[in-house]
Amino acid sequence: MKIMMRLHIVYYFCLLLFILTIPHQSTDANIFKLVLFLITIGMFIFLCTFYIVLSFNKKIRAGRKYSNINVGIMCCGIILFLTLGHVIYTKWNTMLLPISIFIILFVASNILNYKIKKIVEEHQFDLMKEVKLFYKMGQALDGTPINNAISRLDYMFYAFCIAVFIAEDILIFVGVVGIILILSTKYLQALKAEFLKSGLISAKETNLSLGSYYFFYLLSIVWTTFIPNLSTLLVGALSLLGIKIYIRRIAEKVYEEKMVDWEI
């Protein structure tokens, strides 16, 4: 829990620094904002790993509930400040509103973390051990068609990230997104077949996850047209969220089947 709590503080510290730099528009300030943006997103991803691990344990259902709420609060912070921070500041022309919202989110998130810590201690839950098991769960999918397909989609997303950084013309960006969607078709169909074959994911859920993939990539085009900043990366990242949530179900099953072969 200590590592998770420290990452939690670093996440909010970076978020606060980003808020304080919003009024500044110099080259140095923009570089600093970019660094803070990337660090904050990195901390968010690491924290989500811990919260996902907590949600795996069925014995601590209350911890799972608090974890999900905390992830939601952190998402609000990312959307309100990293994505819409400049818009809020420009409209209200004051730092009082964003700072006030930050304090509310920070206090609420820390209260939830305190509750999670108490639950973990009561159940003598070894979080770091479970994180290692979570990593092994990912290894259980190595060499499978699902792992091959999702790896290729990850590469597509990396190309998307590069396009966000270097595409100066919206037409170039649209072209890149179009190529990504065309190249993704083969791997999405492979995932669809594996999802349905697993018996763990319904046809409705499968279509929802694949539809979300196309929707958020197309939304990124509209988003970057009206809000041309790094927040486009977050929109693109959502394209893989639904798919990876359902892959988790399959990973759990595969992990349970292979767990006897591992030394835990």
PDB file of C-alpha atoms in Angstrom:
ATOM      1  CA  MET A   1       0.000   0.000   0.000  1.00  0.00           C
ATOM      2  CA  LYS A   2       2.892   2.384   0.686  1.00  0.00           C
ATOM      3  CA  ILE A   3       3.939   2.442  -2.978  1.00  0.00           C
ATOM      4  CA  MET A   4       0.364   3.047  -4.110  1.00  0.00           C
ATOM      5  CA  MET A   5      -0.085   5.875  -1.598  1.00  0.00           C
ATOM      6  CA  ARG A   6       3.142   7.529  -2.748  1.00  0.00           C
ATOM      7  CA  LEU A   7       2.148   7.277  -6.405  1.00  0.00           C
ATOM      8  CA  HIS A   8      -1.194   8.769  -5.443  1.00  0.00           C
ATOM      9  CA  ILE A   9       0.531  11.810  -3.901  1.00  0.00           C
ATOM     10  CA  VAL A  10       2.822  12.202  -6.928  1.00  0.00           C
ATOM     11  CA  TYR A  11      -0.198  12.060  -9.253  1.00  0.00           C
ATOM     12  CA  TYR A  12      -2.003  14.890  -7.441  1.00  0.00           C
ATOM     13  CA  PHE A  13       1.196  16.909  -7.000  1.00  0.00           C
ATOM     14  CA  CYS A  14       1.805  16.837 -10.776  1.00  0.00           C
ATOM     15  CA  LEU A  15      -1.839  17.679 -11.402  1.00  0.00           C
ATOM     16  CA  LEU A  16      -1.568  20.689  -9.078  1.00  0.00           C
ATOM     17  CA  LEU A  17       1.611  21.900 -10.796  1.00  0.00           C
ATOM     18  CA  PHE A  18      -0.140  21.598 -14.163  1.00  0.00           C
ATOM     19  CA  ILE A  19      -3.044  23.711 -12.877  1.00  0.00           C
ATOM     20  CA  LEU A  20      -0.663  26.397 -11.618  1.00  0.00           C
ATOM     21  CA  THR A  21       1.064  26.601 -15.027  1.00  0.00           C
ATOM     22  CA  ILE A  22      -2.187  26.997 -16.998  1.00  0.00           C
ATOM     23  CA  PRO A  23      -2.044  30.842 -17.081  1.00  0.00           C
ATOM     24  CA  HIS A  24       1.502  30.793 -18.490  1.00  0.00           C
ATOM     25  CA  GLN A  25       1.920  30.531 -22.265  1.00  0.00           C
ATOM     26  CA  SER A  26       5.682  30.813 -22.808  1.00  0.00           C
ATOM     27  CA  THR A  27       7.704  28.137 -24.619  1.00  0.00           C
ATOM     28  CA  ASP A  28       9.303  26.975 -21.365  1.00  0.00           C
ATOM     29  CA  ALA A  29       5.909  26.816 -19.675  1.00  0.00           C
ATOM     30  CA  ASN A  30       4.464  24.735 -22.511  1.00  0.00           C
ATOM     31  CA  ILE A  31       7.379  22.289 -22.340  1.00  0.00           C
ATOM     32  CA  PHE A  32       6.887  22.020 -18.583  1.00  0.00           C
ATOM     33  CA  LYS A  33       3.159  21.375 -19.131  1.00  0.00           C
ATOM     34  CA  LEU A  34       3.981  18.599 -21.589  1.00  0.00           C
ATOM     35  CA  VAL A  35       6.311  16.933 -19.072  1.00  0.00           C
ATOM     36  CA  LEU A  36       3.688  17.224 -16.325  1.00  0.00           C
ATOM     37  CA  PHE A  37       1.011  15.887 -18.674  1.00  0.00           C
ATOM     38  CA  LEU A  38       3.052  12.766 -19.458  1.00  0.00           C
ATOM     39  CA  ILE A  39       4.058  12.152 -15.836  1.00  0.00           C
ATOM     40  CA  THR A  40       0.475  12.571 -14.627  1.00  0.00           C
ATOM     41  CA  ILE A  41      -0.837  10.115 -17.222  1.00  0.00           C
ATOM     42  CA  GLY A  42       1.949   7.694 -16.289  1.00  0.00           C
ATOM     43  CA  MET A  43       1.039   7.896 -12.598  1.00  0.00           C
ATOM     44  CA  PHE A  44      -2.618   7.374 -13.491  1.00  0.00           C
ATOM     45  CA  ILE A  45      -1.786   4.202 -15.429  1.00  0.00           C
ATOM     46  CA  PHE A  46       0.336   2.808 -12.582  1.00  0.00           C
ATOM     47  CA  LEU A  47      -2.381   3.577 -10.031  1.00  0.00           C
ATOM     48  CA  CYS A  48      -5.023   1.943 -12.214  1.00  0.00           C
ATOM     49  CA  THR A  49      -2.920  -1.231 -12.136  1.00  0.00           C
ATOM     50  CA  PHE A  50      -3.087  -1.289  -8.343  1.00  0.00           C
ATOM     51  CA  TYR A  51      -6.820  -0.561  -8.318  1.00  0.00           C
ATOM     52  CA  ILE A  52      -7.503  -3.265 -10.912  1.00  0.00           C
ATOM     53  CA  VAL A  53      -5.575  -5.762  -8.778  1.00  0.00           C
ATOM     54  CA  LEU A  54      -7.708  -4.797  -5.792  1.00  0.00           C
ATOM     55  CA  SER A  55     -10.854  -5.347  -7.840  1.00  0.00           C
ATOM     56  CA  PHE A  56      -9.745  -8.926  -8.652  1.00  0.00           C
ATOM     57  CA  ASN A  57     -10.040 -10.047  -5.044  1.00  0.00           C
ATOM     58  CA  LYS A  58     -13.639 -11.074  -4.442  1.00  0.00           C
ATOM     59  CA  LYS A  59     -13.171 -11.140  -0.674  1.00  0.00           C
ATOM     60  CA  ILE A  60     -12.844  -7.367  -0.427  1.00  0.00           C
ATOM     61  CA  ARG A  61     -15.880  -6.168  -2.345  1.00  0.00           C
ATOM     62  CA  ALA A  62     -15.948  -2.854  -0.463  1.00  0.00           C
ATOM     63  CA  GLY A  63     -12.360  -2.227  -1.553  1.00  0.00           C
ATOM     64  CA  ARG A  64     -13.393  -2.858  -5.140  1.00  0.00           C
ATOM     65  CA  LYS A  65     -16.189  -0.295  -4.846  1.00  0.00           C
ATOM     66  CA  TYR A  66     -13.876   2.357  -3.384  1.00  0.00           C
ATOM     67  CA  SER A  67     -11.227   1.581  -6.002  1.00  0.00           C
ATOM     68  CA  ASN A  68     -13.681   2.123  -8.857  1.00  0.00           C
ATOM     69  CA  ILE A  69     -14.866   5.408  -7.355  1.00  0.00           C
ATOM     70  CA  ASN A  70     -11.279   6.576  -6.922  1.00  0.00           C
ATOM     71  CA  VAL A  71     -10.447   5.798 -10.544  1.00  0.00           C
ATOM     72  CA  GLY A  72     -13.524   7.810 -11.513  1.00  0.00           C
ATOM     73  CA  ILE A  73     -12.321  10.760  -9.413  1.00  0.00           C
ATOM     74  CA  MET A  74      -8.876  10.639 -11.019  1.00  0.00           C
ATOM     75  CA  CYS A  75     -10.504  10.521 -14.470  1.00  0.00           C
ATOM     76  CA  CYS A  76     -12.445  13.658 -13.534  1.00  0.00           C
ATOM     77  CA  GLY A  77      -9.165  15.350 -12.620  1.00  0.00           C
ATOM     78  CA  ILE A  78      -7.623  14.423 -15.960  1.00  0.00           C
ATOM     79  CA  ILE A  79     -10.653  15.589 -17.943  1.00  0.00           C
ATOM     80  CA  LEU A  80     -11.198  18.819 -15.989  1.00  0.00           C
ATOM     81  CA  PHE A  81      -7.572  19.936 -15.786  1.00  0.00           C
ATOM     82  CA  LEU A  82      -5.396  18.236 -18.403  1.00  0.00           C
ATOM     83  CA  THR A  83      -8.119  18.408 -21.050  1.00  0.00           C
ATOM     84  CA  LEU A  84     -10.359  21.361 -20.208  1.00  0.00           C
ATOM     85  CA  GLY A  85      -8.136  23.317 -17.803  1.00  0.00           C
ATOM     86  CA  HIS A  86      -7.289  26.053 -20.286  1.00  0.00           C
ATOM     87  CA  VAL A  87     -10.952  26.364 -21.298  1.00  0.00           C
ATOM     88  CA  ILE A  88     -12.081  26.735 -17.676  1.00  0.00           C
ATOM     89  CA  TYR A  89      -9.382  29.309 -16.938  1.00  0.00           C
ATOM     90  CA  THR A  90     -10.135  31.314 -20.100  1.00  0.00           C
ATOM     91  CA  LYS A  91     -13.876  31.402 -19.381  1.00  0.00           C
ATOM     92  CA  TRP A  92     -13.673  32.325 -15.691  1.00  0.00           C
ATOM     93  CA  ASN A  93     -10.308  34.133 -15.773  1.00  0.00           C
ATOM     94  CA  THR A  94      -9.488  32.992 -12.242  1.00  0.00           C
ATOM     95  CA  MET A  95      -7.508  30.197 -10.627  1.00  0.00           C
ATOM     96  CA  LEU A  96      -9.910  29.999  -7.705  1.00  0.00           C
ATOM     97  CA  LEU A  97     -12.349  27.630  -9.438  1.00  0.00           C
ATOM     98  CA  PRO A  98      -9.818  25.012 -10.663  1.00  0.00           C
ATOM     99  CA  ILE A  99      -7.944  25.096  -7.326  1.00  0.00           C
ATOM    100  CA  SER A 100     -11.222  24.627  -5.426  1.00  0.00           C
ATOM    101  CA  ILE A 101     -12.220  21.674  -7.597  1.00  0.00           C
ATOM    102  CA  PHE A 102      -8.727  20.193  -7.164  1.00  0.00           C
ATOM    103  CA  ILE A 103      -8.977  20.397  -3.364  1.00  0.00           C
ATOM    104  CA  ILE A 104     -12.375  18.664  -3.393  1.00  0.00           C
ATOM    105  CA  LEU A 105     -11.104  15.849  -5.630  1.00  0.00           C
ATOM    106  CA  PHE A 106      -7.893  15.472  -3.619  1.00  0.00           C
ATOM    107  CA  VAL A 107      -9.684  15.256  -0.262  1.00  0.00           C
ATOM    108  CA  ALA A 108     -12.325  12.823  -1.580  1.00  0.00           C
ATOM    109  CA  SER A 109      -9.672  10.616  -3.181  1.00  0.00           C
ATOM    110  CA  ASN A 110      -7.574  10.504  -0.010  1.00  0.00           C
ATOM    111  CA  ILE A 111     -10.589   9.567   2.102  1.00  0.00           C
ATOM    112  CA  LEU A 112     -11.298   6.668  -0.252  1.00  0.00           C
ATOM    113  CA  ASN A 113      -7.652   5.600  -0.148  1.00  0.00           C
ATOM    114  CA  TYR A 114      -7.748   5.614   3.638  1.00  0.00           C
ATOM    115  CA  LYS A 115     -10.822   3.350   3.556  1.00  0.00           C
ATOM    116  CA  ILE A 116      -9.103   1.037   1.051  1.00  0.00           C
ATOM    117  CA  LYS A 117      -6.002   0.887   3.263  1.00  0.00           C
ATOM    118  CA  LYS A 118      -8.073  -0.129   6.293  1.00  0.00           C
ATOM    119  CA  ILE A 119      -9.827  -2.878   4.319  1.00  0.00           C
ATOM    120  CA  VAL A 120      -6.518  -4.188   2.939  1.00  0.00           C
ATOM    121  CA  GLU A 121      -5.007  -4.278   6.436  1.00  0.00           C
ATOM    122  CA  GLU A 122      -8.058  -6.006   7.920  1.00  0.00           C
ATOM    123  CA  HIS A 123      -7.886  -8.779   5.316  1.00  0.00           C
ATOM    124  CA  GLN A 124      -4.063  -8.938   5.442  1.00  0.00           C
ATOM    125  CA  PHE A 125      -4.022  -8.441   1.689  1.00  0.00           C
ATOM    126  CA  ASP A 126      -0.490  -8.422   0.202  1.00  0.00           C
ATOM    127  CA  LEU A 127      -0.945  -5.894  -2.586  1.00  0.00           C
ATOM    128  CA  MET A 128       2.546  -6.170  -4.079  1.00  0.00           C
ATOM    129  CA  LYS A 129       2.248  -9.967  -4.244  1.00  0.00           C
ATOM    130  CA  GLU A 130      -1.061  -9.600  -6.055  1.00  0.00           C
ATOM    131  CA  VAL A 131       0.472  -7.094  -8.492  1.00  0.00           C
ATOM    132  CA  LYS A 132       3.106  -9.708  -9.379  1.00  0.00           C
ATOM    133  CA  LEU A 133       0.322 -12.245  -9.927  1.00  0.00           C
ATOM    134  CA  PHE A 134      -1.433  -9.710 -12.143  1.00  0.00           C
ATOM    135  CA  TYR A 135       1.723  -9.515 -14.253  1.00  0.00           C
ATOM    136  CA  LYS A 136       1.776 -13.298 -14.528  1.00  0.00           C
ATOM    137  CA  MET A 137      -1.854 -13.194 -15.625  1.00  0.00           C
ATOM    138  CA  GLY A 138      -0.751 -11.081 -18.578  1.00  0.00           C
ATOM    139  CA  GLN A 139       2.013 -13.579 -19.303  1.00  0.00           C
ATOM    140  CA  ALA A 140      -0.628 -16.329 -19.465  1.00  0.00           C
ATOM    141  CA  LEU A 141      -1.843 -14.847 -22.757  1.00  0.00           C
ATOM    142  CA  ASP A 142       1.593 -14.821 -24.378  1.00  0.00           C
ATOM    143  CA  GLY A 143       1.563 -16.585 -27.728  1.00  0.00           C
ATOM    144  CA  THR A 144      -2.226 -16.641 -28.006  1.00  0.00           C
ATOM    145  CA  PRO A 145      -4.200 -15.106 -30.916  1.00  0.00           C
ATOM    146  CA  ILE A 146      -5.637 -12.569 -28.459  1.00  0.00           C
ATOM    147  CA  ASN A 147      -2.177 -11.394 -27.408  1.00  0.00           C
ATOM    148  CA  ASN A 148      -1.069 -11.128 -31.048  1.00  0.00           C
ATOM    149  CA  ALA A 149      -4.122  -9.074 -32.007  1.00  0.00           C
ATOM    150  CA  ILE A 150      -4.031  -6.690 -29.028  1.00  0.00           C
ATOM    151  CA  SER A 151      -0.275  -6.166 -29.492  1.00  0.00           C
ATOM    152  CA  ARG A 152      -0.890  -5.041 -33.066  1.00  0.00           C
ATOM    153  CA  LEU A 153      -3.652  -2.686 -31.908  1.00  0.00           C
ATOM    154  CA  ASP A 154      -1.254  -1.271 -29.324  1.00  0.00           C
ATOM    155  CA  TYR A 155       1.229  -0.556 -32.125  1.00  0.00           C
ATOM    156  CA  MET A 156      -1.568   1.220 -33.994  1.00  0.00           C
ATOM    157  CA  PHE A 157      -2.143   3.388 -30.941  1.00  0.00           C
ATOM    158  CA  TYR A 158       1.568   4.240 -30.766  1.00  0.00           C
ATOM    159  CA  ALA A 159       1.318   5.429 -34.372  1.00  0.00           C
ATOM    160  CA  PHE A 160      -1.724   7.488 -33.340  1.00  0.00           C
ATOM    161  CA  CYS A 161       0.290   9.107 -30.527  1.00  0.00           C
ATOM    162  CA  ILE A 162       3.072  10.030 -32.953  1.00  0.00           C
ATOM    163  CA  ALA A 163       0.483  11.562 -35.293  1.00  0.00           C
ATOM    164  CA  VAL A 164      -0.922  13.668 -32.435  1.00  0.00           C
ATOM    165  CA  PHE A 165       2.556  15.067 -31.764  1.00  0.00           C
ATOM    166  CA  ILE A 166       3.762  15.711 -35.320  1.00  0.00           C
ATOM    167  CA  ALA A 167       0.699  16.148 -37.580  1.00  0.00           C
ATOM    168  CA  GLU A 168       0.400  19.901 -38.141  1.00  0.00           C
ATOM    169  CA  ASP A 169      -2.454  19.615 -40.647  1.00  0.00           C
ATOM    170  CA  ILE A 170      -5.835  18.146 -39.729  1.00  0.00           C
ATOM    171  CA  LEU A 171      -5.991  16.388 -43.113  1.00  0.00           C
ATOM    172  CA  ILE A 172      -2.771  14.508 -42.352  1.00  0.00           C
ATOM    173  CA  PHE A 173      -4.164  13.511 -38.967  1.00  0.00           C
ATOM    174  CA  VAL A 174      -7.416  12.309 -40.545  1.00  0.00           C
ATOM    175  CA  GLY A 175      -5.415  10.270 -43.048  1.00  0.00           C
ATOM    176  CA  VAL A 176      -3.393   8.599 -40.284  1.00  0.00           C
ATOM    177  CA  VAL A 177      -6.527   7.725 -38.313  1.00  0.00           C
ATOM    178  CA  GLY A 178      -8.133   6.337 -41.473  1.00  0.00           C
ATOM    179  CA  ILE A 179      -5.114   4.112 -42.165  1.00  0.00           C
ATOM    180  CA  ILE A 180      -5.116   2.917 -38.548  1.00  0.00           C
ATOM    181  CA  LEU A 181      -8.785   1.922 -38.733  1.00  0.00           C
ATOM    182  CA  ILE A 182      -8.276   0.081 -42.027  1.00  0.00           C
ATOM    183  CA  LEU A 183      -5.230  -1.817 -40.751  1.00  0.00           C
ATOM    184  CA  SER A 184      -7.014  -2.610 -37.478  1.00  0.00           C
ATOM    185  CA  THR A 185      -9.886  -4.441 -39.173  1.00  0.00           C
ATOM    186  CA  LYS A 186      -8.027  -7.750 -39.460  1.00  0.00           C
ATOM    187  CA  TYR A 187      -7.040  -7.790 -35.784  1.00  0.00           C
ATOM    188  CA  LEU A 188     -10.469  -6.663 -34.585  1.00  0.00           C
ATOM    189  CA  GLN A 189     -12.052  -9.571 -36.443  1.00  0.00           C
ATOM    190  CA  ALA A 190      -9.543 -11.941 -34.826  1.00  0.00           C
ATOM    191  CA  LEU A 191     -10.460 -10.569 -31.395  1.00  0.00           C
ATOM    192  CA  LYS A 192     -14.153 -10.900 -32.165  1.00  0.00           C
ATOM    193  CA  ALA A 193     -13.703 -14.568 -33.022  1.00  0.00           C
ATOM    194  CA  GLU A 194     -11.687 -15.224 -29.842  1.00  0.00           C
ATOM    195  CA  PHE A 195     -14.156 -13.339 -27.645  1.00  0.00           C
ATOM    196  CA  LEU A 196     -17.126 -15.320 -28.931  1.00  0.00           C
ATOM    197  CA  LYS A 197     -15.201 -18.609 -28.814  1.00  0.00           C
ATOM    198  CA  SER A 198     -14.264 -18.063 -25.163  1.00  0.00           C
ATOM    199  CA  GLY A 199     -17.901 -18.206 -24.008  1.00  0.00           C
ATOM    200  CA  LEU A 200     -17.076 -15.512 -21.427  1.00  0.00           C
ATOM    201  CA  ILE A 201     -18.071 -12.498 -23.507  1.00  0.00           C
ATOM    202  CA  SER A 202     -21.471 -12.103 -25.120  1.00  0.00           C
ATOM    203  CA  ALA A 203     -22.037 -11.029 -28.712  1.00  0.00           C
ATOM    204  CA  LYS A 204     -23.477  -7.731 -27.463  1.00  0.00           C
ATOM    205  CA  GLU A 205     -20.404  -7.010 -25.344  1.00  0.00           C
ATOM    206  CA  THR A 206     -18.114  -7.973 -28.211  1.00  0.00           C
ATOM    207  CA  ASN A 207     -19.849  -5.636 -30.646  1.00  0.00           C
ATOM    208  CA  LEU A 208     -19.862  -2.870 -28.016  1.00  0.00           C
ATOM    209  CA  SER A 209     -16.096  -3.097 -27.475  1.00  0.00           C
ATOM    210  CA  LEU A 210     -15.332  -3.171 -31.212  1.00  0.00           C
ATOM    211  CA  GLY A 211     -17.783  -0.354 -31.903  1.00  0.00           C
ATOM    212  CA  SER A 212     -16.132   1.721 -29.168  1.00  0.00           C
ATOM    213  CA  TYR A 213     -12.781   1.226 -30.882  1.00  0.00           C
ATOM    214  CA  TYR A 214     -14.039   2.849 -34.086  1.00  0.00           C
ATOM    215  CA  PHE A 215     -16.105   5.472 -32.244  1.00  0.00           C
ATOM    216  CA  PHE A 216     -13.269   6.907 -30.152  1.00  0.00           C
ATOM    217  CA  TYR A 217     -10.813   7.023 -33.036  1.00  0.00           C
ATOM    218  CA  LEU A 218     -13.371   8.924 -35.112  1.00  0.00           C
ATOM    219  CA  LEU A 219     -14.165  11.105 -32.105  1.00  0.00           C
ATOM    220  CA  SER A 220     -10.466  11.983 -31.849  1.00  0.00           C
ATOM    221  CA  ILE A 221     -10.730  13.664 -35.263  1.00  0.00           C
ATOM    222  CA  VAL A 222     -13.617  15.863 -34.103  1.00  0.00           C
ATOM    223  CA  TRP A 223     -11.856  16.459 -30.786  1.00  0.00           C
ATOM    224  CA  THR A 224      -8.564  17.605 -32.313  1.00  0.00           C
ATOM    225  CA  THR A 225     -10.484  19.899 -34.679  1.00  0.00           C
ATOM    226  CA  PHE A 226     -11.999  21.861 -31.784  1.00  0.00           C
ATOM    227  CA  ILE A 227      -9.500  21.152 -28.977  1.00  0.00           C
ATOM    228  CA  PRO A 228      -6.112  20.717 -30.682  1.00  0.00           C
ATOM    229  CA  ASN A 229      -3.930  19.698 -27.737  1.00  0.00           C
ATOM    230  CA  LEU A 230      -2.521  16.558 -26.105  1.00  0.00           C
ATOM    231  CA  SER A 231      -5.907  15.671 -24.623  1.00  0.00           C
ATOM    232  CA  THR A 232      -6.524  13.954 -27.977  1.00  0.00           C
ATOM    233  CA  LEU A 233      -4.264  11.169 -26.673  1.00  0.00           C
ATOM    234  CA  LEU A 234      -6.811  10.420 -23.945  1.00  0.00           C
ATOM    235  CA  VAL A 235      -9.635  10.150 -26.468  1.00  0.00           C
ATOM    236  CA  GLY A 236      -7.601   7.760 -28.586  1.00  0.00           C
ATOM    237  CA  ALA A 237      -6.650   5.688 -25.538  1.00  0.00           C
ATOM    238  CA  LEU A 238     -10.334   5.099 -24.789  1.00  0.00           C
ATOM    239  CA  SER A 239     -10.585   3.158 -28.054  1.00  0.00           C
ATOM    240  CA  LEU A 240      -8.818   0.187 -26.435  1.00  0.00           C
ATOM    241  CA  LEU A 241     -10.452   0.447 -23.017  1.00  0.00           C
ATOM    242  CA  GLY A 242     -13.513  -1.719 -23.724  1.00  0.00           C
ATOM    243  CA  ILE A 243     -11.463  -4.382 -25.502  1.00  0.00           C
ATOM    244  CA  LYS A 244      -8.951  -4.636 -22.654  1.00  0.00           C
ATOM    245  CA  ILE A 245     -11.678  -4.817 -20.017  1.00  0.00           C
ATOM    246  CA  TYR A 246     -13.124  -7.904 -21.717  1.00  0.00           C
ATOM    247  CA  ILE A 247      -9.682  -9.403 -22.326  1.00  0.00           C
ATOM    248  CA  ARG A 248      -9.272  -9.319 -18.552  1.00  0.00           C
ATOM    249  CA  ARG A 249     -12.062 -11.869 -18.198  1.00  0.00           C
ATOM    250  CA  ILE A 250     -10.270 -14.284 -20.502  1.00  0.00           C
ATOM    251  CA  ALA A 251      -6.931 -13.598 -18.794  1.00  0.00           C
ATOM    252  CA  GLU A 252      -8.430 -14.523 -15.418  1.00  0.00           C
ATOM    253  CA  LYS A 253      -9.654 -17.847 -16.755  1.00  0.00           C
ATOM    254  CA  VAL A 254      -6.364 -18.648 -18.499  1.00  0.00           C
ATOM    255  CA  TYR A 255      -4.456 -17.627 -15.381  1.00  0.00           C
ATOM    256  CA  GLU A 256      -6.500 -19.954 -13.168  1.00  0.00           C
ATOM    257  CA  GLU A 257      -5.881 -22.829 -15.582  1.00  0.00           C
ATOM    258  CA  LYS A 258      -2.137 -22.236 -15.690  1.00  0.00           C
ATOM    259  CA  MET A 259      -1.612 -21.209 -12.060  1.00  0.00           C
ATOM    260  CA  VAL A 260      -0.764 -24.789 -11.016  1.00  0.00           C
ATOM    261  CA  ASP A 261       2.244 -24.690 -13.389  1.00  0.00           C
ATOM    262  CA  TRP A 262       3.755 -21.630 -11.746  1.00  0.00           C
ATOM    263  CA  GLU A 263       5.605 -21.300  -8.491  1.00  0.00           C
ATOM    264  CA  ILE A 264       3.750 -18.628  -6.597  1.00  0.00           C
TER     265      ILE A 264
END
